[in-house]
Tab-separated table of C-alpha atoms in Angstrom:
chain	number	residue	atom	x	y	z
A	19	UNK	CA	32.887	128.886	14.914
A	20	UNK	CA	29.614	130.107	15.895
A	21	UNK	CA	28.622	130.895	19.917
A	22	UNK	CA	25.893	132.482	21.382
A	23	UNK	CA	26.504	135.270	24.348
A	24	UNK	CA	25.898	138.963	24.432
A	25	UNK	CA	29.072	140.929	24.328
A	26	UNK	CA	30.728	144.606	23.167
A	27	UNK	CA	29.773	143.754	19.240
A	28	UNK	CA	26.276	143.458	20.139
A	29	UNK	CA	23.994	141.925	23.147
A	30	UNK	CA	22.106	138.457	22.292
A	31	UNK	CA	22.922	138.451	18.495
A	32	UNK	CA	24.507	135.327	17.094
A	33	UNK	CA	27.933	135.356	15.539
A	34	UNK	CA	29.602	133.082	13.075
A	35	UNK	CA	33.298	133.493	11.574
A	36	UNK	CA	33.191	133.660	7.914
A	37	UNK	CA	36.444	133.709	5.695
A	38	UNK	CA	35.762	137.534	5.689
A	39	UNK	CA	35.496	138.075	9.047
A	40	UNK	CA	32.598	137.587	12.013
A	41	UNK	CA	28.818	137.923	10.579
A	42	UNK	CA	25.853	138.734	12.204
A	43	UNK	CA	23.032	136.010	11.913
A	44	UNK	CA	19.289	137.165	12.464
A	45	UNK	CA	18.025	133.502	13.975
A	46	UNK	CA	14.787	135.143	14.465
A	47	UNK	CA	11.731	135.785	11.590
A	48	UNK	CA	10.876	139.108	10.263
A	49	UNK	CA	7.287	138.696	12.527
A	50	UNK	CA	9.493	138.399	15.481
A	51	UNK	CA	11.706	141.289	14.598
A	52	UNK	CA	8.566	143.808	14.581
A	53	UNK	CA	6.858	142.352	17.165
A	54	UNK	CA	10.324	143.047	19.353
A	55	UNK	CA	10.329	146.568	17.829
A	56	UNK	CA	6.517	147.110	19.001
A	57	UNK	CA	7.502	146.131	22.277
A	58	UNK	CA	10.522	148.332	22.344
A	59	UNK	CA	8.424	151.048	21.373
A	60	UNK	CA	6.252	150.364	24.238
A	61	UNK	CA	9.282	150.616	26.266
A	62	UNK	CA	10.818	154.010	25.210
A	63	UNK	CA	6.732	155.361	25.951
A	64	UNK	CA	6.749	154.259	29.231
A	65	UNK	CA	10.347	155.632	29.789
A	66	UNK	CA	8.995	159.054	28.242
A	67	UNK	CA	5.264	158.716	30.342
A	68	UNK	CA	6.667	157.569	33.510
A	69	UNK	CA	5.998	160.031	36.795
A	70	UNK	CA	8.201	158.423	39.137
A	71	UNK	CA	12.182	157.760	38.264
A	72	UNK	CA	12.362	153.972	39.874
A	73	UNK	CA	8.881	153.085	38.466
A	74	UNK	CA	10.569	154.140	34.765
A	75	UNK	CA	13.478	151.980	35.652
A	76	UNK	CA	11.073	149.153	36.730
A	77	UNK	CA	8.771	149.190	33.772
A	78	UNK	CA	11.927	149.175	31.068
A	79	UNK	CA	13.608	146.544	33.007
A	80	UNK	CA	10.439	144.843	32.829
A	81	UNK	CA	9.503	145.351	28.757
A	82	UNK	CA	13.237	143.997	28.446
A	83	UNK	CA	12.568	140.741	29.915
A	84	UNK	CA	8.957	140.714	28.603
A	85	UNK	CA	11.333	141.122	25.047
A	86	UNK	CA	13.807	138.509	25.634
A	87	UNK	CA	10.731	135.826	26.876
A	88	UNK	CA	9.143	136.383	23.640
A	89	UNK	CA	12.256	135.525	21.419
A	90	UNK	CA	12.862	132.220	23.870
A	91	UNK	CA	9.012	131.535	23.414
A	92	UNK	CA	9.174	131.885	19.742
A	93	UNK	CA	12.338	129.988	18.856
A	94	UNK	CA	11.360	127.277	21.232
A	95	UNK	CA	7.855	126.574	19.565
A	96	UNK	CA	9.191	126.767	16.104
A	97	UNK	CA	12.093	124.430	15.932
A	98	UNK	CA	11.825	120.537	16.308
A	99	UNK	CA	15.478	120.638	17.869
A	100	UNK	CA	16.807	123.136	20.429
A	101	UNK	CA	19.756	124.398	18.463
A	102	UNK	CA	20.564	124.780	14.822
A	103	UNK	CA	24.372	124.623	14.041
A	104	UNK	CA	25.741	125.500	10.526
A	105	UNK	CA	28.598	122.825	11.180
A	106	UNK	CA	27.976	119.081	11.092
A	107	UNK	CA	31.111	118.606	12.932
A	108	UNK	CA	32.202	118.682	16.088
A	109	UNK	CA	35.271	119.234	18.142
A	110	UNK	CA	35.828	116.503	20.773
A	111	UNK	CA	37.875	118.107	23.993
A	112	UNK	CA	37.776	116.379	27.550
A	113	UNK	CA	39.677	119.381	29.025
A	114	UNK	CA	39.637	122.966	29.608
A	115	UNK	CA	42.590	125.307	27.687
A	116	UNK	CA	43.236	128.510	27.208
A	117	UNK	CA	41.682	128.669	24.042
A	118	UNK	CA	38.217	126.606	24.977
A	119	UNK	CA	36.994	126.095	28.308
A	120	UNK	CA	35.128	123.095	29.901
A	121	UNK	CA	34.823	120.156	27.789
A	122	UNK	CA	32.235	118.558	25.131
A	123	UNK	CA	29.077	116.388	26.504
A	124	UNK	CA	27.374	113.542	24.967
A	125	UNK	CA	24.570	116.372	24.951
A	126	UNK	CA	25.902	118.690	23.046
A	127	UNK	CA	27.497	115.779	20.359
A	128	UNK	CA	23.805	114.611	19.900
A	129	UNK	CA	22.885	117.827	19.049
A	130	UNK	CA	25.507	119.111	16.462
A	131	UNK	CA	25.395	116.502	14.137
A	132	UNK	CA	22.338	116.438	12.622
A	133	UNK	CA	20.384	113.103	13.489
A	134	UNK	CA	17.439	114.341	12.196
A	135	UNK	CA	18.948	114.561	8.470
A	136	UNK	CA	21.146	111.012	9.113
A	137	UNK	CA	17.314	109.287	9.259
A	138	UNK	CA	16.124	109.985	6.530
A	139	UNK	CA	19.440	108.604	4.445
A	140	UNK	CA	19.389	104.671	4.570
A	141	UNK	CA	22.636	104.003	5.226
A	142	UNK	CA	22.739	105.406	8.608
A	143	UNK	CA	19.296	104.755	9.799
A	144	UNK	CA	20.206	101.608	11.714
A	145	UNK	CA	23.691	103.943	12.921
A	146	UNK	CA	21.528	106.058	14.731
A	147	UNK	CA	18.771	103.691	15.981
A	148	UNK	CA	21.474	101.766	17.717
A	149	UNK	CA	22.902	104.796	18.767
A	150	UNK	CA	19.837	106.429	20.251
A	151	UNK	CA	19.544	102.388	21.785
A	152	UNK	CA	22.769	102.635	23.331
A	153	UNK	CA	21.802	106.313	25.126
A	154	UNK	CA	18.480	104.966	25.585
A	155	UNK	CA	20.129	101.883	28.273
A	156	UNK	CA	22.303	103.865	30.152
A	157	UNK	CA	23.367	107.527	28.720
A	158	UNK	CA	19.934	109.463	28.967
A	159	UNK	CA	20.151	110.819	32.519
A	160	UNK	CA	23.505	112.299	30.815
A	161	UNK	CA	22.009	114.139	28.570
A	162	UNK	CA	21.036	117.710	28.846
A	163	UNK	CA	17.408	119.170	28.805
A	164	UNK	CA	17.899	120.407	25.168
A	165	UNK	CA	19.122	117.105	24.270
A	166	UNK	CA	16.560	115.210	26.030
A	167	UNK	CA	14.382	117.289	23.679
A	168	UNK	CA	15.998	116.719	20.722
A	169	UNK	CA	16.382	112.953	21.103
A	170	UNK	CA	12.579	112.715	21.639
A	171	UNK	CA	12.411	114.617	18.657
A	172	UNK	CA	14.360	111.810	16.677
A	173	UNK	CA	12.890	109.688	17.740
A	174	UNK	CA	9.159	110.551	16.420
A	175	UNK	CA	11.031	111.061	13.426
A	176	UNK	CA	12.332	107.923	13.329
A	177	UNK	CA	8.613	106.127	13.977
A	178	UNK	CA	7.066	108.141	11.388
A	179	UNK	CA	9.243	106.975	9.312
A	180	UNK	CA	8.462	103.303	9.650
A	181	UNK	CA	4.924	103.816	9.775
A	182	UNK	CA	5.434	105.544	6.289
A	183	UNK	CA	8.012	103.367	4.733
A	184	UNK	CA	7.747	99.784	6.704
A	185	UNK	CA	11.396	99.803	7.380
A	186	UNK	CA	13.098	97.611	10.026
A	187	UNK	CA	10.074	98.040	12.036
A	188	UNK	CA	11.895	94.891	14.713
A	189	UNK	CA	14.809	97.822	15.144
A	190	UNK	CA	12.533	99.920	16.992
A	191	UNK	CA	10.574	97.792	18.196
A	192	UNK	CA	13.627	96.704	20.467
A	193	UNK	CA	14.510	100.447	21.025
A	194	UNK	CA	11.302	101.534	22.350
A	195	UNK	CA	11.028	98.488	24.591
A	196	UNK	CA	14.551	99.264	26.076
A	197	UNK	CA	13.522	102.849	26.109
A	198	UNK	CA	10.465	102.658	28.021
A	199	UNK	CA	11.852	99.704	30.722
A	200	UNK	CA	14.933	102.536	31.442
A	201	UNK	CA	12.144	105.647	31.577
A	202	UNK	CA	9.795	103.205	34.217
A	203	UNK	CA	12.976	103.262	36.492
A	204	UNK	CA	14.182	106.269	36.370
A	205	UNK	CA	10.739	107.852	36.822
A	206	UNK	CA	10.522	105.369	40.189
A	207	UNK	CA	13.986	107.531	41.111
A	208	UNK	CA	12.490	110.958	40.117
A	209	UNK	CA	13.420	112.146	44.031
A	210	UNK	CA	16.746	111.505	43.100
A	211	UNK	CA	16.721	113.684	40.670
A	212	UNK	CA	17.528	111.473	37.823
A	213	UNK	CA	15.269	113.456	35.262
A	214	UNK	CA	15.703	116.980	33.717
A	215	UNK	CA	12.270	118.535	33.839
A	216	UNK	CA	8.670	118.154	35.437
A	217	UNK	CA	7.919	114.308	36.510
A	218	UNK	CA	4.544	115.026	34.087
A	219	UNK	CA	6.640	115.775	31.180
A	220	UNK	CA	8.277	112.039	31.678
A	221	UNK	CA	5.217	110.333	32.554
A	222	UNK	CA	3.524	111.912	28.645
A	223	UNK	CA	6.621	110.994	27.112
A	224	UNK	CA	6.181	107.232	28.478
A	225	UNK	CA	2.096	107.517	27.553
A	226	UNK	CA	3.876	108.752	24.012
A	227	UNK	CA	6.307	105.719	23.851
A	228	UNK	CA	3.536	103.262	24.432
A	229	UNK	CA	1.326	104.853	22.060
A	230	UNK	CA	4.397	104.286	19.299
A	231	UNK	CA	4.274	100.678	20.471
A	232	UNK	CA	1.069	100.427	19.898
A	233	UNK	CA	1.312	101.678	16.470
A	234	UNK	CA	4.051	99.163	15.228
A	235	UNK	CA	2.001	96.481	16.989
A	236	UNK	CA	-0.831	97.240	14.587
A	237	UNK	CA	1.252	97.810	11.668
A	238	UNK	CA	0.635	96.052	8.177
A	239	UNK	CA	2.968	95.665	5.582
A	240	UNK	CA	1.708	96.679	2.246
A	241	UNK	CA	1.477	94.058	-0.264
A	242	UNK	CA	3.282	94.944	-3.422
A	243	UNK	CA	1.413	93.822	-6.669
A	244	UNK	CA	4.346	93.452	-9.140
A	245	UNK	CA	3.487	91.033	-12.509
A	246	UNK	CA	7.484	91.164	-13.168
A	247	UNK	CA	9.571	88.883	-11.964
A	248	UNK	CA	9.400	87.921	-7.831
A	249	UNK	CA	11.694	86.728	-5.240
A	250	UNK	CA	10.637	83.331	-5.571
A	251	UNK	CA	11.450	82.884	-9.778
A	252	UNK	CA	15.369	83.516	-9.044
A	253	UNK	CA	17.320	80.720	-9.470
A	254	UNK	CA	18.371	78.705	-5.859
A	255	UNK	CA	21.636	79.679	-6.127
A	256	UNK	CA	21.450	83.133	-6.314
A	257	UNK	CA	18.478	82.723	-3.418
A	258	UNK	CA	22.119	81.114	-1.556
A	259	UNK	CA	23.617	83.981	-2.336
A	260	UNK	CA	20.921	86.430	-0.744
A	261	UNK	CA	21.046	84.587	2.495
A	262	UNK	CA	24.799	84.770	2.842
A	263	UNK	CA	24.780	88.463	2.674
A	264	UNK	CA	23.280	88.929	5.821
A	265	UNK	CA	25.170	89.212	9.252
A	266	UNK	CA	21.723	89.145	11.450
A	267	UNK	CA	20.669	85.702	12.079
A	268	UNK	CA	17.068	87.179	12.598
A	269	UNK	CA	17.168	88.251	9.457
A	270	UNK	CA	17.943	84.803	7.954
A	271	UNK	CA	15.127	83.460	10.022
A	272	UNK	CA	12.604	86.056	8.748
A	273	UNK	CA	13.599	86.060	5.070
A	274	UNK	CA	12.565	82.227	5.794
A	275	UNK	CA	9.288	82.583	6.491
A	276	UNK	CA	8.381	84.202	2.991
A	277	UNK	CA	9.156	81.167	0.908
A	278	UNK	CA	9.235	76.826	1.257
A	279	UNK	CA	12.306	77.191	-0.461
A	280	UNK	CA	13.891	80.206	1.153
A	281	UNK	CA	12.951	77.865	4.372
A	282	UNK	CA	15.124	75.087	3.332
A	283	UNK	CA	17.358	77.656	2.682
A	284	UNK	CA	17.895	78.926	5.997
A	285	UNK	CA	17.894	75.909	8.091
A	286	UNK	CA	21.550	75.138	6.193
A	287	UNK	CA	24.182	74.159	8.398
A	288	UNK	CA	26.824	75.510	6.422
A	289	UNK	CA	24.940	79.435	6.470
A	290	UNK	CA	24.579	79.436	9.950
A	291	UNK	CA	28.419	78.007	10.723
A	292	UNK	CA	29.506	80.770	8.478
A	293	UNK	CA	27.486	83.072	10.367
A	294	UNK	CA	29.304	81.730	13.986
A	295	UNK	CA	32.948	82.182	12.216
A	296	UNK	CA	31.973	85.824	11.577
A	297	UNK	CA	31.122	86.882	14.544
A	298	UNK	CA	32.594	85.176	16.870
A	299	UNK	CA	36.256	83.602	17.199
A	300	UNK	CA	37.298	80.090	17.583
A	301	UNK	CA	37.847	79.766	21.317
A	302	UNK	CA	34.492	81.482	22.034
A	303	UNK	CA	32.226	78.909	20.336
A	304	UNK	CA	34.629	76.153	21.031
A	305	UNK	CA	33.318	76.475	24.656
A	306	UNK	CA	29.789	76.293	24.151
A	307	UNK	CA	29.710	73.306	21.553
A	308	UNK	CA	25.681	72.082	20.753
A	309	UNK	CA	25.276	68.802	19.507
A	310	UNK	CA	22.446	67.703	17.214
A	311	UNK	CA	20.294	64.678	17.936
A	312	UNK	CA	22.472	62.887	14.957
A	313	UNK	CA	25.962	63.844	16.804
A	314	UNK	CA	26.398	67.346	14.650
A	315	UNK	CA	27.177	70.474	15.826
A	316	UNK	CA	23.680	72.209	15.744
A	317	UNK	CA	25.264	75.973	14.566
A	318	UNK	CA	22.331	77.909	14.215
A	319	UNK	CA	21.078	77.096	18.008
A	320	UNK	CA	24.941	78.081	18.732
A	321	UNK	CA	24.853	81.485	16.945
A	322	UNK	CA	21.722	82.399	19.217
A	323	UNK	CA	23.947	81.223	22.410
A	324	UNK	CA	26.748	83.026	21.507
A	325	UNK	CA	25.031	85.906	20.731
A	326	UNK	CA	24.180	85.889	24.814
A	327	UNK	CA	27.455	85.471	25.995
A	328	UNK	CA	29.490	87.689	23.267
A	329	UNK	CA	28.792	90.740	21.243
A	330	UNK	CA	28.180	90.092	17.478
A	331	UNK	CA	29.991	92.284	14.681
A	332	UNK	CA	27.892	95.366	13.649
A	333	UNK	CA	27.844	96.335	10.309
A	334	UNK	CA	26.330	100.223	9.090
A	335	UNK	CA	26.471	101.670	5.357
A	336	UNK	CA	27.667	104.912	6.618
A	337	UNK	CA	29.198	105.886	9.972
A	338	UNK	CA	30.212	108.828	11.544
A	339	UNK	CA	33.885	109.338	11.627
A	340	UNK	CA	36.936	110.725	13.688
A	341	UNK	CA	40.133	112.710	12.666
A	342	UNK	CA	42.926	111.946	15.257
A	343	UNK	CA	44.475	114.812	14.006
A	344	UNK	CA	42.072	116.992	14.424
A	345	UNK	CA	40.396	115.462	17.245
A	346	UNK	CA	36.658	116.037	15.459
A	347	UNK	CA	34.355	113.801	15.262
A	348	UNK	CA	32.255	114.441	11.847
A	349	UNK	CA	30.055	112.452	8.689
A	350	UNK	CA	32.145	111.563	6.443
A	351	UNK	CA	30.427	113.275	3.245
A	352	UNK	CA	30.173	116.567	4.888
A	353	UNK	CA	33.865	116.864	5.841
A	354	UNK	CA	35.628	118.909	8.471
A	355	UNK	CA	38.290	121.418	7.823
A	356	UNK	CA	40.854	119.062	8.413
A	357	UNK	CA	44.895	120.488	8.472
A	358	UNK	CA	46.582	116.950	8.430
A	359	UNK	CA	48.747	116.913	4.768
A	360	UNK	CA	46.569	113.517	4.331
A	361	UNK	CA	43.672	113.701	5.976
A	362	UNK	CA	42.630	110.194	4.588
A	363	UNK	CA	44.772	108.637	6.803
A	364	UNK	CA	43.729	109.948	9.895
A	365	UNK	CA	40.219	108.941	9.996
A	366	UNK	CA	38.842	106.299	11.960
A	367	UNK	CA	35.350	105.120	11.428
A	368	UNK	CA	33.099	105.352	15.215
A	369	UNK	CA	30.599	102.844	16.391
A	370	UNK	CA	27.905	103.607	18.302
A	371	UNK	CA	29.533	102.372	21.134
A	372	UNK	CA	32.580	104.369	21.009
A	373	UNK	CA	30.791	107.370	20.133
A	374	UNK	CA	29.557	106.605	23.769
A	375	UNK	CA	33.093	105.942	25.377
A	376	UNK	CA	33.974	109.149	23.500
A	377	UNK	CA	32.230	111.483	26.187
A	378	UNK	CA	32.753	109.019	28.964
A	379	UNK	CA	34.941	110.991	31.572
């Protein structure tokens, strides 16, 4: 497992255990390295030059730190995320032991398992805008300075890539409008010390957020020319079909819009009771019955009243998942070294939400 610290092997290196024992990693470029060696030159001549004993000890002290800022400077302006972790895994512990002390932060989650990679797959693109949603509401105060960073980071990611690609633009829409309502409140409470960092850095990230908002405001779908065969030349029932695959009801309503017929479509009482019986149980919409003006039950206005009163059913191609053997919390194609005898049956797929409730002390 890989930690940074400067010990007996070797002061501000980076370790990782290997099956043939603990490595040294060089997380710095060769540029770096012989910049750091000019500079340690330039120490050892003013240790040699030096007149006076304490002004030697002063200047070396002072070439060390001069060192040490350099490598922070560097690695910080040359990485999109504070950290980079071999591992996409992560060990979930809410106590200390004698083996690890203190105990893993949302922070330090968010960081170790590679969001920015998880974008760029579509099956857990809408996993992680919901997630970063989620922090966005009521867990970013939690989060530490490099993982304020980092989630910023994502999240330009994340707008980039629907500017590029036109995908679920209405997603982020809702995350940056949650985002920046949370950021206008908690920069009202900055002498509460809410915020990690200068009030200035918050105020440009809020200038930033409105600036993406902007951008999806203004954004226009391309138009596809395509001679094959369209949406609108399959046959109705397979159009049926389509429409009963989704579990959003805005979706339904916006898949409307494209077509007359996909209109008619939509507006079927029988889709949108289907829709009510997934997501929400019998007693819940039993209670909040909406009659039509001919005496029906008017579903689709009671799937949008529902929806108020009751969370709906989420449903992600990929998710992260958790051992309960192993206690590790992990994606499920990159594995974990897992000692169960059947590790299959120890996993447990997270939501969003419980990965919240997962740090939640």
């Amino acid at each position: 497992m890989p930690f940074l610290g400067q010990d007996w092997r070797s002061p501000g290196w980076r370790w990782v255990k290997t099956e043939d024992g603990w490595k040294r990693c060089e997380p710095f470029s060769p540029a770096l390295e012989d910049g750091n060696n000019q500079l340690n030159d330039l120490s050892h001549t003013v240790i040699i030059t030096g007149d006076d004993e304490n002004e030697e000890m002063y200047n070396t002290e002072d070439c060390e730190f001069a060192a040490k800022k350099r490598k922070k400077d560097h690695f910080r302006n040359n990485t999109d995320s504070q950290c980079f972790y071999r591992e996409k895994w992560i060990y979930v512990h809410k106590e200390s032991t004698k083996e690890r002390h203190g105990y893993c932060t949302l922070g330090e989650a968010f960081n170790r398992l590679d969001f920015s990679s998880a974008i760029q797959d579509i099956r857990r693109f809408n996993y992680v805008v919901k997630l970063l949603q989620l922090i966005a509401k009521s867990q970013l105060t939690s989060l530490s300075g490099a993982a304020q960073k980092n989630y910023f980071n994502i999240l330009d990611k994340i707008v980039q890539k629907v500017m590029e690609d036109q995908y679920n633009p209405r997603l982020i829409k809702d995350l940056l409008q949650d985002l920046s309502s949370t950021l206008c409140i908690l920069i009202r409470g900055v002498g509460k010390s809410v915020l990690v960092g200068n009030i200035n850095i918050w105020i440009c990230r809020l200038e930033t957020i409105l600036l993406w908002q902007q951008q999806l405001k203004n954004l226009q779908m391309n138009k596809q020319v395509n001679n094959g065969l369209t949406l609108s030349d399959l046959p109705l029932h397979m159009l049926n079909n389509i429409l009963y695959r989704f579990s959003d009801g805005w979706d339904i309503i916006t898949l409307g819009q494209v077509t007359p017929t996909l209109y008619m479509l939509s507006e079927d009482r029988q889709l949108w009771k289907k829709l009510c019986q997934y997501h929400f149980a019998e007693k819940q919409f039993c209670r909040h019955l909406i009659p039509s003006e001919k005496g029906h039950i008017d579903w689709k206005l009671m799937y949008f009243a529902l929806q108020k009163y009751y969370p709906i059913k989420e449903q992600y191609g990929d998710t992260l998942h958790f051992c309960r053997h192993c206690s590790i919390l992990f994606w499920k194609d990159t594995g974990h070294p897992c000692t169960a005898s059947d590790p299959n049956t120890c996993l447990m797929p997270v939501s969003p939400q419980h990965f919240i409730d997962l740090f939640k002390f």
